[in-house]
Amino acid sequence: EAEILYCNTNEEIRGTEHVDANVDCVCDNCDAIFAATVTTADGSSKMSYISLEEAISAAEENEGSTVTLAANITMGTYVAIDRGTVTIDLNGYRWESSSWALYVEGTANVSITGGTIEGEDEDIYWKGGTIVLSEYSSPDGIKVSRDGDATTTIADIKLPDGYVLIDGNGAVADDFSGAADDDSTVYTVKKDNRKTVTFDANGGTCSMPSAVTTLEGKLTSLPGATHESMDFKGWYDASEGGNEITLDHV
């Protein structure tokens, strides 16, 4: 999508730049289609592009630029960024690719916000630089493939508060010590809904005073409890009366 620019005369224009970000062509009543707009850090320059790759390439040359999508994008390959500080504002649109969508390497500092990015298997291939995922970029479920030769650390990928990286074994990745040396390792960004549940035996004894839920906020089991003069009937949300709490609730 958004790879060809058409004027109202239906004349195909093969240029990569447009004269005005407000979609006003040199023709009258232009029905132009753009992939993205690039705005420089100081806001002094704004240019629209019919190719997302061209837009990102232009942003690399202008430190601190923002690439703002103007349409849903479907590509057959990835777009690489290897230098510069670039913000990609998906602007509520969806960027899809039959490869990775984005390849981050070198000294690039890339921030992604405002929509959805989706590759065929992994969404972002990461060999170098830093990545910042905003809570507004639909980060839940984003797959980041970290190259086996990468020297990047866990501090080089910034996630919104309440999100974590999950490795292939389903464990939270606190570092990359278990990453493969020769091949890439895929990590999934997940919302962290873990909670601590406290069990009050209400005068009795419980072998498990508390438990931490799964990432989805669920317990896999409930402990029992004993009392010298009473039988255990279950867990409730109040010390007297209350509602019974089962695994359907926590």
PDB file of C-alpha atoms in Angstrom:
ATOM      1  CA  GLU A   1       0.000   0.000   0.000  1.00  0.00           C
ATOM      2  CA  ALA A   2       0.946   3.644  -0.461  1.00  0.00           C
ATOM      3  CA  GLU A   3       3.681   2.865  -2.967  1.00  0.00           C
ATOM      4  CA  ILE A   4       2.308   4.838  -5.962  1.00  0.00           C
ATOM      5  CA  LEU A   5       1.241   8.474  -6.048  1.00  0.00           C
ATOM      6  CA  TYR A   6      -1.648   9.388  -8.348  1.00  0.00           C
ATOM      7  CA  CYS A   7      -2.749  12.888  -9.252  1.00  0.00           C
ATOM      8  CA  ASN A   8      -6.293  13.850 -10.219  1.00  0.00           C
ATOM      9  CA  THR A   9      -5.262  13.452 -13.840  1.00  0.00           C
ATOM     10  CA  ASN A  10      -4.445   9.791 -13.058  1.00  0.00           C
ATOM     11  CA  GLU A  11      -0.878  10.472 -14.106  1.00  0.00           C
ATOM     12  CA  GLU A  12       1.591   8.267 -12.275  1.00  0.00           C
ATOM     13  CA  ILE A  13       4.318  10.184 -10.485  1.00  0.00           C
ATOM     14  CA  ARG A  14       7.448   8.192  -9.687  1.00  0.00           C
ATOM     15  CA  GLY A  15       9.152  10.748  -7.441  1.00  0.00           C
ATOM     16  CA  THR A  16       9.758   9.908  -3.800  1.00  0.00           C
ATOM     17  CA  GLU A  17       9.051  13.314  -2.304  1.00  0.00           C
ATOM     18  CA  HIS A  18       5.967  15.473  -2.224  1.00  0.00           C
ATOM     19  CA  VAL A  19       6.033  19.250  -2.181  1.00  0.00           C
ATOM     20  CA  ASP A  20       3.721  19.722   0.787  1.00  0.00           C
ATOM     21  CA  ALA A  21       2.881  17.641   3.849  1.00  0.00           C
ATOM     22  CA  ASN A  22      -0.723  18.822   3.695  1.00  0.00           C
ATOM     23  CA  VAL A  23      -1.288  16.686   0.604  1.00  0.00           C
ATOM     24  CA  ASP A  24      -1.531  19.703  -1.707  1.00  0.00           C
ATOM     25  CA  CYS A  25       0.097  18.717  -4.963  1.00  0.00           C
ATOM     26  CA  VAL A  26       1.127  21.028  -7.792  1.00  0.00           C
ATOM     27  CA  CYS A  27      -2.119  19.854  -9.419  1.00  0.00           C
ATOM     28  CA  ASP A  28      -5.546  21.058  -8.294  1.00  0.00           C
ATOM     29  CA  ASN A  29      -7.661  18.721  -6.117  1.00  0.00           C
ATOM     30  CA  CYS A  30      -4.933  16.116  -5.839  1.00  0.00           C
ATOM     31  CA  ASP A  31      -5.889  12.641  -4.584  1.00  0.00           C
ATOM     32  CA  ALA A  32      -2.340  11.714  -3.612  1.00  0.00           C
ATOM     33  CA  ILE A  33      -1.556   8.675  -1.449  1.00  0.00           C
ATOM     34  CA  PHE A  34       1.393   8.827   0.935  1.00  0.00           C
ATOM     35  CA  ALA A  35       3.114   6.296   3.155  1.00  0.00           C
ATOM     36  CA  ALA A  36       4.573   8.669   5.734  1.00  0.00           C
ATOM     37  CA  THR A  37       5.607  12.179   6.658  1.00  0.00           C
ATOM     38  CA  VAL A  38       9.001  13.130   8.099  1.00  0.00           C
ATOM     39  CA  THR A  39       9.209  16.060  10.519  1.00  0.00           C
ATOM     40  CA  THR A  40      12.568  17.362  11.705  1.00  0.00           C
ATOM     41  CA  ALA A  41      13.286  17.707  15.423  1.00  0.00           C
ATOM     42  CA  ASP A  42      12.770  21.481  15.418  1.00  0.00           C
ATOM     43  CA  GLY A  43       9.613  21.242  13.310  1.00  0.00           C
ATOM     44  CA  SER A  44      11.090  23.497  10.638  1.00  0.00           C
ATOM     45  CA  SER A  45      10.776  20.936   7.849  1.00  0.00           C
ATOM     46  CA  LYS A  46       7.981  18.535   6.975  1.00  0.00           C
ATOM     47  CA  MET A  47       8.024  16.315   3.896  1.00  0.00           C
ATOM     48  CA  SER A  48       5.742  13.508   2.723  1.00  0.00           C
ATOM     49  CA  TYR A  49       6.962  10.319   1.044  1.00  0.00           C
ATOM     50  CA  ILE A  50       5.203   7.645  -0.956  1.00  0.00           C
ATOM     51  CA  SER A  51       7.657   5.020   0.318  1.00  0.00           C
ATOM     52  CA  LEU A  52       8.117   4.208   4.012  1.00  0.00           C
ATOM     53  CA  GLU A  53      11.678   3.109   3.314  1.00  0.00           C
ATOM     54  CA  GLU A  54      12.443   6.492   1.732  1.00  0.00           C
ATOM     55  CA  ALA A  55      10.847   8.282   4.681  1.00  0.00           C
ATOM     56  CA  ILE A  56      12.896   6.384   7.268  1.00  0.00           C
ATOM     57  CA  SER A  57      16.074   6.878   5.230  1.00  0.00           C
ATOM     58  CA  ALA A  58      15.431  10.623   5.226  1.00  0.00           C
ATOM     59  CA  ALA A  59      14.831  10.595   8.985  1.00  0.00           C
ATOM     60  CA  GLU A  60      18.179   8.853   9.563  1.00  0.00           C
ATOM     61  CA  GLU A  61      19.898  11.813   7.913  1.00  0.00           C
ATOM     62  CA  ASN A  62      18.151  14.322  10.194  1.00  0.00           C
ATOM     63  CA  GLU A  63      18.873  13.602  13.865  1.00  0.00           C
ATOM     64  CA  GLY A  64      15.770  13.491  16.026  1.00  0.00           C
ATOM     65  CA  SER A  65      13.262  13.339  13.185  1.00  0.00           C
ATOM     66  CA  THR A  66       9.810  11.778  13.493  1.00  0.00           C
ATOM     67  CA  VAL A  67       8.335   9.505  10.818  1.00  0.00           C
ATOM     68  CA  THR A  68       4.529   9.606  10.953  1.00  0.00           C
ATOM     69  CA  LEU A  69       2.585   6.981   9.023  1.00  0.00           C
ATOM     70  CA  ALA A  70      -0.200   8.262   6.774  1.00  0.00           C
ATOM     71  CA  ALA A  71      -1.696   4.895   5.829  1.00  0.00           C
ATOM     72  CA  ASN A  72      -1.668   1.182   6.663  1.00  0.00           C
ATOM     73  CA  ILE A  73       1.565  -0.229   5.242  1.00  0.00           C
ATOM     74  CA  THR A  74       2.102  -3.720   3.819  1.00  0.00           C
ATOM     75  CA  MET A  75       5.625  -4.601   2.678  1.00  0.00           C
ATOM     76  CA  GLY A  76       7.410  -7.654   1.303  1.00  0.00           C
ATOM     77  CA  THR A  77      10.649  -6.946   3.155  1.00  0.00           C
ATOM     78  CA  TYR A  78      11.990  -5.093   6.174  1.00  0.00           C
ATOM     79  CA  VAL A  79      13.152  -1.511   6.637  1.00  0.00           C
ATOM     80  CA  ALA A  80      16.575  -1.109   8.269  1.00  0.00           C
ATOM     81  CA  ILE A  81      17.756   1.680  10.571  1.00  0.00           C
ATOM     82  CA  ASP A  82      21.442   1.732  11.502  1.00  0.00           C
ATOM     83  CA  ARG A  83      22.094   5.262  12.759  1.00  0.00           C
ATOM     84  CA  GLY A  84      20.499   8.359  14.155  1.00  0.00           C
ATOM     85  CA  THR A  85      17.687   8.981  16.613  1.00  0.00           C
ATOM     86  CA  VAL A  86      14.358   8.299  14.925  1.00  0.00           C
ATOM     87  CA  THR A  87      10.815   8.220  16.288  1.00  0.00           C
ATOM     88  CA  ILE A  88       8.303   6.159  14.312  1.00  0.00           C
ATOM     89  CA  ASP A  89       4.769   7.329  15.061  1.00  0.00           C
ATOM     90  CA  LEU A  90       2.469   4.664  13.650  1.00  0.00           C
ATOM     91  CA  ASN A  91      -0.333   7.208  14.040  1.00  0.00           C
ATOM     92  CA  GLY A  92      -3.000   4.575  14.667  1.00  0.00           C
ATOM     93  CA  TYR A  93      -2.090   2.647  11.511  1.00  0.00           C
ATOM     94  CA  ARG A  94      -0.758  -0.887  11.032  1.00  0.00           C
ATOM     95  CA  TRP A  95       2.670  -1.683   9.564  1.00  0.00           C
ATOM     96  CA  GLU A  96       2.846  -5.255   8.288  1.00  0.00           C
ATOM     97  CA  SER A  97       5.624  -7.143   6.527  1.00  0.00           C
ATOM     98  CA  SER A  98       6.115 -10.652   5.171  1.00  0.00           C
ATOM     99  CA  SER A  99       9.630 -10.476   6.658  1.00  0.00           C
ATOM    100  CA  TRP A 100      10.588  -8.634   9.830  1.00  0.00           C
ATOM    101  CA  ALA A 101       8.980  -5.223   9.747  1.00  0.00           C
ATOM    102  CA  LEU A 102      11.967  -3.369  11.203  1.00  0.00           C
ATOM    103  CA  TYR A 103      15.702  -4.161  11.392  1.00  0.00           C
ATOM    104  CA  VAL A 104      17.539  -2.127  14.058  1.00  0.00           C
ATOM    105  CA  GLU A 105      21.343  -2.206  14.028  1.00  0.00           C
ATOM    106  CA  GLY A 106      24.469  -0.093  14.383  1.00  0.00           C
ATOM    107  CA  THR A 107      24.028   2.977  16.572  1.00  0.00           C
ATOM    108  CA  ALA A 108      20.358   3.612  15.835  1.00  0.00           C
ATOM    109  CA  ASN A 109      18.079   4.828  18.612  1.00  0.00           C
ATOM    110  CA  VAL A 110      14.529   3.969  17.588  1.00  0.00           C
ATOM    111  CA  SER A 111      11.287   4.820  19.374  1.00  0.00           C
ATOM    112  CA  ILE A 112       7.984   3.305  18.254  1.00  0.00           C
ATOM    113  CA  THR A 113       4.621   4.696  19.255  1.00  0.00           C
ATOM    114  CA  GLY A 114       1.008   4.993  18.230  1.00  0.00           C
ATOM    115  CA  GLY A 115      -0.082   1.794  16.457  1.00  0.00           C
ATOM    116  CA  THR A 116       0.753  -1.785  15.505  1.00  0.00           C
ATOM    117  CA  ILE A 117       3.890  -3.255  13.919  1.00  0.00           C
ATOM    118  CA  GLU A 118       3.777  -6.856  12.726  1.00  0.00           C
ATOM    119  CA  GLY A 119       6.225  -9.085  10.851  1.00  0.00           C
ATOM    120  CA  GLU A 120       5.739 -12.577   9.431  1.00  0.00           C
ATOM    121  CA  ASP A 121       7.368 -14.349  12.401  1.00  0.00           C
ATOM    122  CA  GLU A 122       9.227 -11.722  14.406  1.00  0.00           C
ATOM    123  CA  ASP A 123       8.262  -8.069  14.274  1.00  0.00           C
ATOM    124  CA  ILE A 124      11.649  -6.471  14.986  1.00  0.00           C
ATOM    125  CA  TYR A 125      15.113  -7.874  14.288  1.00  0.00           C
ATOM    126  CA  TRP A 126      17.620  -6.355  16.696  1.00  0.00           C
ATOM    127  CA  LYS A 127      21.354  -6.403  16.093  1.00  0.00           C
ATOM    128  CA  GLY A 128      22.448  -3.121  17.644  1.00  0.00           C
ATOM    129  CA  GLY A 129      21.371   0.261  18.917  1.00  0.00           C
ATOM    130  CA  THR A 130      18.474   0.881  21.278  1.00  0.00           C
ATOM    131  CA  ILE A 131      14.722   0.360  21.031  1.00  0.00           C
ATOM    132  CA  VAL A 132      12.015   2.226  22.942  1.00  0.00           C
ATOM    133  CA  LEU A 133       8.474   0.828  22.825  1.00  0.00           C
ATOM    134  CA  SER A 134       5.710   3.137  23.977  1.00  0.00           C
ATOM    135  CA  GLU A 135       2.589   1.902  25.724  1.00  0.00           C
ATOM    136  CA  TYR A 136       0.732   3.490  22.812  1.00  0.00           C
ATOM    137  CA  SER A 137       2.418   1.210  20.266  1.00  0.00           C
ATOM    138  CA  SER A 138       0.392  -1.933  21.142  1.00  0.00           C
ATOM    139  CA  PRO A 139       3.541  -3.580  22.564  1.00  0.00           C
ATOM    140  CA  ASP A 140       1.744  -6.612  24.019  1.00  0.00           C
ATOM    141  CA  GLY A 141       2.816  -9.583  21.912  1.00  0.00           C
ATOM    142  CA  ILE A 142       5.533  -7.819  19.902  1.00  0.00           C
ATOM    143  CA  LYS A 143       8.285 -10.297  19.046  1.00  0.00           C
ATOM    144  CA  VAL A 144      11.866  -9.039  19.106  1.00  0.00           C
ATOM    145  CA  SER A 145      14.533 -11.290  17.587  1.00  0.00           C
ATOM    146  CA  ARG A 146      17.928 -10.470  19.128  1.00  0.00           C
ATOM    147  CA  ASP A 147      20.875 -11.370  16.910  1.00  0.00           C
ATOM    148  CA  GLY A 148      23.318 -13.900  18.365  1.00  0.00           C
ATOM    149  CA  ASP A 149      26.268 -11.579  17.712  1.00  0.00           C
ATOM    150  CA  ALA A 150      24.600  -8.562  19.301  1.00  0.00           C
ATOM    151  CA  THR A 151      26.250  -6.889  22.278  1.00  0.00           C
ATOM    152  CA  THR A 152      23.051  -5.143  23.335  1.00  0.00           C
ATOM    153  CA  THR A 153      21.940  -5.490  26.952  1.00  0.00           C
ATOM    154  CA  ILE A 154      18.528  -5.623  28.596  1.00  0.00           C
ATOM    155  CA  ALA A 155      18.937  -1.905  29.342  1.00  0.00           C
ATOM    156  CA  ASP A 156      19.036  -1.155  25.613  1.00  0.00           C
ATOM    157  CA  ILE A 157      15.371  -1.992  25.135  1.00  0.00           C
ATOM    158  CA  LYS A 158      12.941   0.263  26.976  1.00  0.00           C
ATOM    159  CA  LEU A 159       9.460  -1.080  27.682  1.00  0.00           C
ATOM    160  CA  PRO A 160       6.464   0.759  29.133  1.00  0.00           C
ATOM    161  CA  ASP A 161       5.831   0.357  32.850  1.00  0.00           C
ATOM    162  CA  GLY A 162       4.148  -2.961  33.515  1.00  0.00           C
ATOM    163  CA  TYR A 163       5.657  -4.822  30.522  1.00  0.00           C
ATOM    164  CA  VAL A 164       8.387  -7.478  30.466  1.00  0.00           C
ATOM    165  CA  LEU A 165      10.387  -9.521  27.963  1.00  0.00           C
ATOM    166  CA  ILE A 166       9.576 -13.232  27.882  1.00  0.00           C
ATOM    167  CA  ASP A 167      12.100 -15.753  26.531  1.00  0.00           C
ATOM    168  CA  GLY A 168      11.338 -18.909  24.571  1.00  0.00           C
ATOM    169  CA  ASN A 169      10.853 -20.904  27.775  1.00  0.00           C
ATOM    170  CA  GLY A 170       8.141 -18.557  29.006  1.00  0.00           C
ATOM    171  CA  ALA A 171      10.370 -17.012  31.691  1.00  0.00           C
ATOM    172  CA  VAL A 172      10.858 -13.308  32.327  1.00  0.00           C
ATOM    173  CA  ALA A 173      14.203 -12.223  30.870  1.00  0.00           C
ATOM    174  CA  ASP A 174      16.132 -10.144  33.404  1.00  0.00           C
ATOM    175  CA  ASP A 175      19.199 -10.208  31.167  1.00  0.00           C
ATOM    176  CA  PHE A 176      20.434 -11.883  27.987  1.00  0.00           C
ATOM    177  CA  SER A 177      22.721 -14.416  29.676  1.00  0.00           C
ATOM    178  CA  GLY A 178      20.751 -17.333  28.273  1.00  0.00           C
ATOM    179  CA  ALA A 179      20.704 -16.006  24.700  1.00  0.00           C
ATOM    180  CA  ALA A 180      22.097 -18.165  21.913  1.00  0.00           C
ATOM    181  CA  ASP A 181      25.669 -17.349  20.867  1.00  0.00           C
ATOM    182  CA  ASP A 182      25.355 -18.200  17.184  1.00  0.00           C
ATOM    183  CA  ASP A 183      21.710 -17.669  16.369  1.00  0.00           C
ATOM    184  CA  SER A 184      19.041 -15.153  17.212  1.00  0.00           C
ATOM    185  CA  THR A 185      16.858 -15.460  20.299  1.00  0.00           C
ATOM    186  CA  VAL A 186      13.226 -14.417  20.131  1.00  0.00           C
ATOM    187  CA  TYR A 187      11.701 -12.474  23.014  1.00  0.00           C
ATOM    188  CA  THR A 188       8.050 -11.555  23.353  1.00  0.00           C
ATOM    189  CA  VAL A 189       6.866  -8.340  24.981  1.00  0.00           C
ATOM    190  CA  LYS A 190       4.059  -9.143  27.411  1.00  0.00           C
ATOM    191  CA  LYS A 191       1.905  -7.197  29.813  1.00  0.00           C
ATOM    192  CA  ASP A 192       2.922  -8.120  33.357  1.00  0.00           C
ATOM    193  CA  ASN A 193      -0.254  -8.792  35.338  1.00  0.00           C
ATOM    194  CA  ARG A 194       1.487 -10.656  38.158  1.00  0.00           C
ATOM    195  CA  LYS A 195       0.003 -10.061  41.606  1.00  0.00           C
ATOM    196  CA  THR A 196       0.773 -11.350  45.075  1.00  0.00           C
ATOM    197  CA  VAL A 197      -2.147 -13.133  46.743  1.00  0.00           C
ATOM    198  CA  THR A 198      -2.034 -13.445  50.547  1.00  0.00           C
ATOM    199  CA  PHE A 199      -3.704 -16.374  52.344  1.00  0.00           C
ATOM    200  CA  ASP A 200      -4.975 -15.550  55.835  1.00  0.00           C
ATOM    201  CA  ALA A 201      -5.635 -18.831  57.688  1.00  0.00           C
ATOM    202  CA  ASN A 202      -7.949 -16.943  60.081  1.00  0.00           C
ATOM    203  CA  GLY A 203      -6.589 -18.560  63.242  1.00  0.00           C
ATOM    204  CA  GLY A 204      -5.442 -21.718  61.518  1.00  0.00           C
ATOM    205  CA  THR A 205      -2.252 -22.666  59.717  1.00  0.00           C
ATOM    206  CA  CYS A 206      -1.452 -22.424  55.997  1.00  0.00           C
ATOM    207  CA  SER A 207       1.801 -23.769  54.551  1.00  0.00           C
ATOM    208  CA  MET A 208       1.723 -21.094  51.829  1.00  0.00           C
ATOM    209  CA  PRO A 209       1.172 -17.617  53.295  1.00  0.00           C
ATOM    210  CA  SER A 210       1.276 -16.008  49.847  1.00  0.00           C
ATOM    211  CA  ALA A 211       1.663 -16.841  46.162  1.00  0.00           C
ATOM    212  CA  VAL A 212       2.503 -14.903  42.992  1.00  0.00           C
ATOM    213  CA  THR A 213       0.182 -15.263  40.015  1.00  0.00           C
ATOM    214  CA  THR A 214       1.208 -15.963  36.433  1.00  0.00           C
ATOM    215  CA  LEU A 215       1.806 -13.100  33.984  1.00  0.00           C
ATOM    216  CA  GLU A 216      -1.882 -13.326  33.133  1.00  0.00           C
ATOM    217  CA  GLY A 217      -2.784 -12.650  36.775  1.00  0.00           C
ATOM    218  CA  LYS A 218      -3.973 -16.204  37.528  1.00  0.00           C
ATOM    219  CA  LEU A 219      -3.042 -18.752  40.199  1.00  0.00           C
ATOM    220  CA  THR A 220      -2.473 -22.339  39.114  1.00  0.00           C
ATOM    221  CA  SER A 221      -3.482 -23.804  42.497  1.00  0.00           C
ATOM    222  CA  LEU A 222      -4.821 -22.877  45.925  1.00  0.00           C
ATOM    223  CA  PRO A 223      -3.270 -24.210  49.155  1.00  0.00           C
ATOM    224  CA  GLY A 224      -5.137 -25.899  51.950  1.00  0.00           C
ATOM    225  CA  ALA A 225      -5.259 -24.873  55.608  1.00  0.00           C
ATOM    226  CA  THR A 226      -5.640 -26.616  58.970  1.00  0.00           C
ATOM    227  CA  HIS A 227      -7.222 -25.657  62.275  1.00  0.00           C
ATOM    228  CA  GLU A 228      -7.155 -27.615  65.527  1.00  0.00           C
ATOM    229  CA  SER A 229     -10.929 -27.512  66.001  1.00  0.00           C
ATOM    230  CA  MET A 230     -12.399 -26.835  62.545  1.00  0.00           C
ATOM    231  CA  ASP A 231     -12.439 -28.356  59.079  1.00  0.00           C
ATOM    232  CA  PHE A 232     -11.169 -26.401  56.112  1.00  0.00           C
ATOM    233  CA  LYS A 233     -14.032 -25.361  53.806  1.00  0.00           C
ATOM    234  CA  GLY A 234     -12.193 -23.139  51.332  1.00  0.00           C
ATOM    235  CA  TRP A 235     -10.993 -19.562  50.818  1.00  0.00           C
ATOM    236  CA  TYR A 236     -13.231 -16.497  51.127  1.00  0.00           C
ATOM    237  CA  ASP A 237     -12.859 -12.755  50.644  1.00  0.00           C
ATOM    238  CA  ALA A 238     -13.857 -11.978  54.235  1.00  0.00           C
ATOM    239  CA  SER A 239     -13.004 -13.467  57.636  1.00  0.00           C
ATOM    240  CA  GLU A 240     -16.719 -14.091  58.286  1.00  0.00           C
ATOM    241  CA  GLY A 241     -19.233 -14.846  55.567  1.00  0.00           C
ATOM    242  CA  GLY A 242     -17.990 -13.385  52.311  1.00  0.00           C
ATOM    243  CA  ASN A 243     -17.761 -14.940  48.852  1.00  0.00           C
ATOM    244  CA  GLU A 244     -15.897 -18.167  48.189  1.00  0.00           C
ATOM    245  CA  ILE A 245     -12.786 -17.691  46.083  1.00  0.00           C
ATOM    246  CA  THR A 246     -11.791 -20.435  43.632  1.00  0.00           C
ATOM    247  CA  LEU A 247      -9.381 -20.649  40.713  1.00  0.00           C
ATOM    248  CA  ASP A 248     -12.151 -19.175  38.594  1.00  0.00           C
ATOM    249  CA  HIS A 249     -11.617 -15.919  40.478  1.00  0.00           C
ATOM    250  CA  VAL A 250      -7.831 -15.709  40.906  1.00  0.00           C
TER     251      VAL A 250
END
